[in-house]
CSV table of C-alpha atoms and ligand atoms in Angstrom, one decimal:
chain,number,residue,atom,x,y,z
L,1,MET,CA,-6.4,3.3,16.6
L,2,ARG,CA,-3.3,5.3,17.4
L,3,ILE,CA,-3.2,8.7,15.6
L,4,LEU,CA,0.2,10.4,15.1
L,5,ILE,CA,0.0,13.9,13.6
L,6,ALA,CA,3.2,15.4,12.2
L,7,LYS,CA,3.7,19.0,11.1
L,8,ASP,CA,4.3,18.2,7.4
L,9,TYR,CA,4.8,15.5,4.9
L,10,ASP,CA,8.5,15.1,5.9
L,11,GLY,CA,7.6,14.6,9.5
L,12,MET,CA,4.9,12.1,8.6
L,13,CYS,CA,7.4,10.1,6.5
L,14,ARG,CA,9.9,10.1,9.4
L,15,ASN,CA,7.2,8.7,11.7
L,16,GLY,CA,6.4,6.0,9.2
L,17,ALA,CA,10.0,5.0,8.5
L,18,ASP,CA,10.7,4.9,12.3
L,19,LEU,CA,7.8,2.5,12.8
L,20,ILE,CA,8.8,0.2,9.9
L,21,ALA,CA,12.4,0.4,11.1
L,22,ALA,CA,11.3,-0.7,14.6
L,23,GLN,CA,9.4,-3.6,13.1
L,24,LEU,CA,12.6,-4.7,11.3
L,25,LEU,CA,14.7,-4.5,14.5
L,26,LEU,CA,12.1,-6.4,16.4
L,27,LYS,CA,11.9,-9.2,13.8
L,28,PRO,CA,14.6,-9.1,11.1
L,29,ASN,CA,12.8,-11.8,9.1
L,30,CYS,CA,9.4,-10.1,9.2
L,31,VAL,CA,6.9,-10.0,6.4
L,32,LEU,CA,6.1,-6.4,5.2
L,33,GLY,CA,2.9,-5.6,3.3
L,34,LEU,CA,3.8,-2.7,1.1
L,35,ALA,CA,1.9,0.0,-0.8
L,36,THR,CA,2.4,2.3,-3.8
L,37,GLY,CA,1.2,5.8,-4.6
L,38,SER,CA,2.8,9.1,-3.9
L,39,THR,CA,2.2,9.0,-0.2
L,40,PRO,CA,4.7,6.3,0.8
L,41,CYS,CA,7.6,7.6,-1.5
L,42,GLY,CA,9.1,9.7,1.3
L,43,ILE,CA,8.8,6.8,3.8
L,44,TYR,CA,10.8,4.6,1.3
L,45,ASP,CA,13.3,7.4,0.9
L,46,ARG,CA,13.9,7.5,4.7
L,47,LEU,CA,14.2,3.7,4.9
L,48,ALA,CA,16.8,3.8,2.1
L,49,GLU,CA,18.7,6.4,4.0
L,50,LYS,CA,18.6,4.3,7.2
L,51,TYR,CA,19.8,1.4,5.2
L,52,SER,CA,22.7,3.4,3.7
L,53,ALA,CA,23.6,4.6,7.2
L,54,GLY,CA,23.9,1.0,8.3
L,55,GLU,CA,20.9,1.2,10.6
L,56,LEU,CA,18.8,-1.4,8.8
L,57,ASP,CA,19.2,-4.9,7.3
L,58,PHE,CA,16.6,-6.1,4.8
L,59,SER,CA,18.4,-9.4,4.0
L,60,ALA,CA,15.9,-11.6,5.8
L,61,VAL,CA,12.8,-9.5,5.1
L,62,HIS,CA,10.0,-10.8,2.8
L,63,SER,CA,7.4,-8.4,1.2
L,64,VAL,CA,4.0,-8.7,-0.3
L,65,ASN,CA,2.6,-5.8,-2.2
L,66,LEU,CA,-1.0,-4.8,-2.1
L,67,ASP,CA,-1.9,-4.6,-5.7
L,68,GLU,CA,-0.9,-4.3,-9.4
L,69,TYR,CA,-2.5,-3.0,-12.6
L,70,VAL,CA,-3.8,-5.6,-15.0
L,71,GLY,CA,-2.0,-5.5,-18.3
L,72,LEU,CA,1.2,-3.6,-17.4
L,73,PRO,CA,4.5,-5.5,-17.6
L,74,PRO,CA,7.1,-5.1,-14.8
L,75,GLU,CA,9.3,-3.0,-17.0
L,76,ASN,CA,6.5,-0.4,-17.6
L,77,ASP,CA,7.4,2.6,-15.4
L,78,GLN,CA,3.8,2.8,-14.2
L,79,SER,CA,3.6,-0.8,-13.0
L,80,TYR,CA,3.7,-1.2,-9.3
L,81,ARG,CA,6.6,-3.8,-9.6
L,82,TYR,CA,8.6,-1.0,-11.3
L,83,PHE,CA,7.6,1.5,-8.7
L,84,MET,CA,8.8,-0.8,-5.9
L,85,GLN,CA,12.1,-1.6,-7.5
L,86,LYS,CA,12.8,2.1,-8.1
L,87,ASN,CA,11.6,3.5,-4.8
L,88,LEU,CA,12.7,0.8,-2.4
L,89,PHE,CA,13.9,-2.7,-3.5
L,90,ASP,CA,16.9,-1.5,-5.6
L,91,ARG,CA,18.0,0.8,-2.8
L,92,VAL,CA,18.2,-1.8,0.0
L,93,ASN,CA,19.5,-5.3,0.4
L,94,ILE,CA,16.1,-7.1,0.2
L,95,ARG,CA,16.4,-10.2,-2.0
L,96,ARG,CA,14.4,-10.0,-5.2
L,97,GLU,CA,13.0,-13.5,-4.7
L,98,ASN,CA,11.6,-12.5,-1.3
L,99,THR,CA,9.6,-9.6,-2.9
L,100,HIS,CA,6.1,-10.3,-4.3
L,101,VAL,CA,3.8,-8.2,-6.4
L,102,PRO,CA,0.7,-9.6,-8.2
L,103,ASN,CA,1.4,-10.6,-11.8
L,104,GLY,CA,-0.8,-8.2,-13.8
L,105,LEU,CA,0.1,-10.0,-17.0
L,106,ALA,CA,-1.1,-13.4,-15.9
L,107,GLU,CA,-3.2,-15.1,-18.6
L,108,ASP,CA,-5.7,-16.3,-16.1
L,109,ILE,CA,-6.2,-13.4,-13.7
L,110,GLU,CA,-8.6,-15.3,-11.4
L,111,ALA,CA,-6.0,-18.0,-11.0
L,112,GLU,CA,-3.4,-15.3,-10.2
L,113,CYS,CA,-5.7,-13.9,-7.5
L,114,ARG,CA,-5.9,-17.3,-5.9
L,115,ARG,CA,-2.2,-17.9,-6.2
L,116,TYR,CA,-1.4,-14.5,-4.6
L,117,GLU,CA,-3.9,-15.0,-1.7
L,118,GLN,CA,-2.4,-18.4,-1.0
L,119,LEU,CA,1.1,-17.0,-1.1
L,120,THR,CA,0.2,-14.2,1.4
L,121,ALA,CA,-1.6,-16.8,3.6
L,122,ALA,CA,1.5,-19.1,3.5
L,123,TYR,CA,3.5,-16.3,5.0
L,124,GLY,CA,0.9,-16.0,7.8
L,125,TYR,CA,0.0,-12.6,6.4
L,126,PRO,CA,2.1,-9.5,7.0
L,127,ASP,CA,3.6,-8.6,10.4
L,128,LEU,CA,3.1,-4.9,9.3
L,129,GLN,CA,1.0,-3.7,6.5
L,130,LEU,CA,1.6,-0.2,5.1
L,131,LEU,CA,-1.4,1.5,3.5
L,132,GLY,CA,-2.2,4.7,1.7
L,133,ILE,CA,-5.7,5.9,1.0
L,134,GLY,CA,-7.4,6.9,-2.2
L,135,LEU,CA,-9.5,10.1,-2.4
L,136,ASN,CA,-12.7,7.9,-2.3
L,137,GLY,CA,-11.4,5.9,0.7
L,138,HIS,CA,-10.0,2.9,-1.3
L,139,ILE,CA,-7.2,0.9,0.3
L,140,GLY,CA,-5.1,-1.2,-2.1
L,141,PHE,CA,-7.6,-1.0,-5.0
L,142,ASN,CA,-10.6,-2.0,-2.9
L,143,GLU,CA,-13.1,0.6,-4.3
L,144,PRO,CA,-16.3,1.7,-2.5
L,145,ASP,CA,-18.8,-1.1,-2.8
L,146,GLU,CA,-21.9,-2.8,-1.3
L,147,SER,CA,-19.7,-5.2,0.8
L,148,PHE,CA,-16.1,-5.7,1.8
L,149,PRO,CA,-14.2,-8.0,-0.6
L,150,VAL,CA,-12.7,-10.8,1.4
L,151,ALA,CA,-9.7,-12.1,-0.6
L,152,THR,CA,-7.4,-11.1,-3.4
L,153,HIS,CA,-9.5,-10.3,-6.5
L,154,ARG,CA,-9.7,-8.5,-9.8
L,155,VAL,CA,-11.3,-5.0,-9.7
L,156,SER,CA,-12.5,-2.6,-12.3
L,157,LEU,CA,-11.2,0.8,-11.2
L,158,THR,CA,-13.7,3.6,-10.7
L,159,GLU,CA,-13.8,6.7,-12.8
L,160,SER,CA,-12.5,8.8,-9.9
L,161,THR,CA,-9.5,6.5,-9.3
L,162,ILE,CA,-8.7,6.4,-13.1
L,163,GLN,CA,-8.8,10.2,-13.1
L,164,ALA,CA,-6.7,10.5,-9.9
L,165,ASN,CA,-4.1,8.1,-11.2
L,166,SER,CA,-4.0,9.6,-14.7
L,167,ARG,CA,-1.5,12.2,-13.3
L,168,PHE,CA,1.2,9.5,-13.6
L,169,PHE,CA,0.4,8.6,-17.2
L,170,LYS,CA,0.8,10.4,-20.5
L,171,SER,CA,-2.9,10.4,-21.1
L,172,LEU,CA,-6.1,9.2,-19.5
L,173,ASP,CA,-6.4,6.5,-22.2
L,174,GLU,CA,-3.2,4.8,-20.9
L,175,VAL,CA,-4.5,4.3,-17.4
L,176,PRO,CA,-5.3,0.6,-16.9
L,177,ARG,CA,-9.0,0.0,-16.2
L,178,ALA,CA,-8.5,-3.0,-13.9
L,179,ALA,CA,-6.2,-4.2,-11.2
L,180,VAL,CA,-5.5,-7.2,-8.9
L,181,THR,CA,-5.7,-6.3,-5.3
L,182,MET,CA,-5.5,-7.9,-1.9
L,183,GLY,CA,-9.0,-8.0,-0.4
L,184,ILE,CA,-10.2,-6.2,2.7
L,185,GLY,CA,-10.1,-9.6,4.4
L,186,THR,CA,-6.4,-10.1,3.3
L,187,ILE,CA,-5.5,-6.6,4.6
L,188,MET,CA,-7.3,-7.1,7.9
L,189,ARG,CA,-5.3,-10.3,8.6
L,190,ALA,CA,-2.1,-8.3,9.0
L,191,ARG,CA,-0.9,-8.2,12.5
L,192,ARG,CA,-0.3,-4.5,12.5
L,193,ILE,CA,-1.4,-1.8,10.1
L,194,LEU,CA,0.2,1.6,9.3
L,195,LEU,CA,-2.1,3.9,7.4
L,196,ALA,CA,-0.4,7.0,5.9
L,197,ILE,CA,-2.5,10.1,4.9
L,198,SER,CA,-1.0,13.3,3.6
L,199,GLY,CA,-2.3,16.5,2.1
L,200,GLU,CA,-5.2,18.9,2.3
L,201,ASN,CA,-7.1,17.0,-0.4
L,202,LYS,CA,-7.3,14.0,1.9
L,203,LYS,CA,-8.7,15.8,4.9
L,204,GLU,CA,-12.4,14.8,4.2
L,205,ILE,CA,-11.6,11.2,3.5
L,206,ALA,CA,-9.3,11.0,6.6
L,207,ARG,CA,-12.2,12.2,8.7
L,208,ALA,CA,-14.7,9.8,7.1
L,209,ALA,CA,-12.3,6.8,7.4
L,210,ILE,CA,-11.3,7.5,11.0
L,211,LEU,CA,-14.4,9.0,12.6
L,212,GLY,CA,-17.2,8.1,10.3
L,213,PRO,CA,-19.3,4.9,10.3
L,214,VAL,CA,-17.7,1.6,9.3
L,215,THR,CA,-19.1,1.1,5.8
L,216,PRO,CA,-17.9,-0.5,2.5
L,217,ARG,CA,-18.8,2.8,0.9
L,218,VAL,CA,-15.6,4.1,2.6
L,219,PRO,CA,-13.4,1.0,2.5
L,220,ALA,CA,-10.7,2.4,4.8
L,221,SER,CA,-13.3,2.8,7.6
L,222,VAL,CA,-13.0,-1.0,8.2
L,223,LEU,CA,-9.7,-0.3,9.8
L,224,GLN,CA,-11.5,1.0,12.9
L,225,LEU,CA,-12.3,-2.7,13.6
L,226,HIS,CA,-8.6,-3.8,13.5
L,227,PRO,CA,-6.9,-4.2,16.9
L,228,ASP,CA,-3.6,-2.6,16.0
L,229,VAL,CA,-3.7,0.3,13.6
L,230,THR,CA,-1.5,3.4,13.6
L,231,VAL,CA,-2.6,6.3,11.4
L,232,ILE,CA,0.2,8.8,10.6
L,233,LEU,CA,-1.0,12.1,9.1
L,234,ASP,CA,0.4,15.5,8.4
L,235,GLU,CA,-1.4,18.5,9.8
L,236,ALA,CA,-3.1,19.3,6.5
L,237,ALA,CA,-4.7,15.8,6.3
L,238,ALA,CA,-5.6,15.9,10.0
L,239,ALA,CA,-7.3,19.3,9.8
L,240,LEU,CA,-10.9,17.9,10.3
L,241,LEU,CA,-10.1,15.3,13.0
I,301,LIG,C1,-3.4,4.0,-5.7
I,301,LIG,C2,-3.0,2.7,-4.9
I,301,LIG,C3,-3.3,2.9,-3.4
I,301,LIG,C4,-2.9,4.2,-2.9
I,301,LIG,C5,-3.7,5.3,-3.7
I,301,LIG,C6,-3.5,6.7,-3.2
I,301,LIG,O1,-4.7,3.8,-6.2
I,301,LIG,N1,-3.5,1.5,-5.4
I,301,LIG,O2,-2.6,1.8,-2.7
I,301,LIG,O3,-3.2,4.4,-1.5
I,301,LIG,O4,-3.3,5.2,-5.0
I,301,LIG,O5,-2.3,7.2,-3.8
I,301,LIG,P1,-1.6,8.6,-3.4
I,301,LIG,O6,-0.8,8.3,-2.2
I,301,LIG,O7,-0.8,8.9,-4.6
I,301,LIG,O8,-2.7,9.6,-3.1
């Protein structure tokens, strides 16, 4: 694991955007695995700025997102499709048909999970996978469990994730209780992984994920076994490393 500690959130986002920009320059038709949550927002802002400055071209890029809530339509402002359009896709020249987010409205969610895994596999899995981390160590929506889920699957969200994500919804009742997420196996097949961790409230989980034992109780700890992971943190999140 490479660990890059920036002074603050802005510095961490600059590091993240620079690494993604380098990936695009190296391989203009790369496959990016993308993440939602508040952590990557600043990274997407920097990427949009680089695009506006003529430094980046997304026209040949393909993307696969990690996850989506079950039951939210793309036009719901809390759906992850909506988040991606607003924060990145509508600000750069990526082609809509080249961007993929699981369909949380699929009638047959199990079939949707199989379709999404096959689609990601057909791409040969991402060249670079961006990840955030939940307070309980989840990546994508792979919650703490007895074993590491292999492929894209439906998850019931834990109480702590529902609570944490309720800050984006009008009320706790509106937070979806389930999601479709890439599995840990899907994520681990990415060629390179970029894990972004920011804020004082993530310092314990950052330590557990990076320095603790590899256990499905802390899903992000599995990244210690991946051959090419860069963790970008700000000083607040890195305080216990
Ligand atoms: C959600 C997403 C994760 C994300 C996590 C942390 O649950 N499914 O991909 O990493 O939130 O979000 P934040 O960056 O807002 O703390």
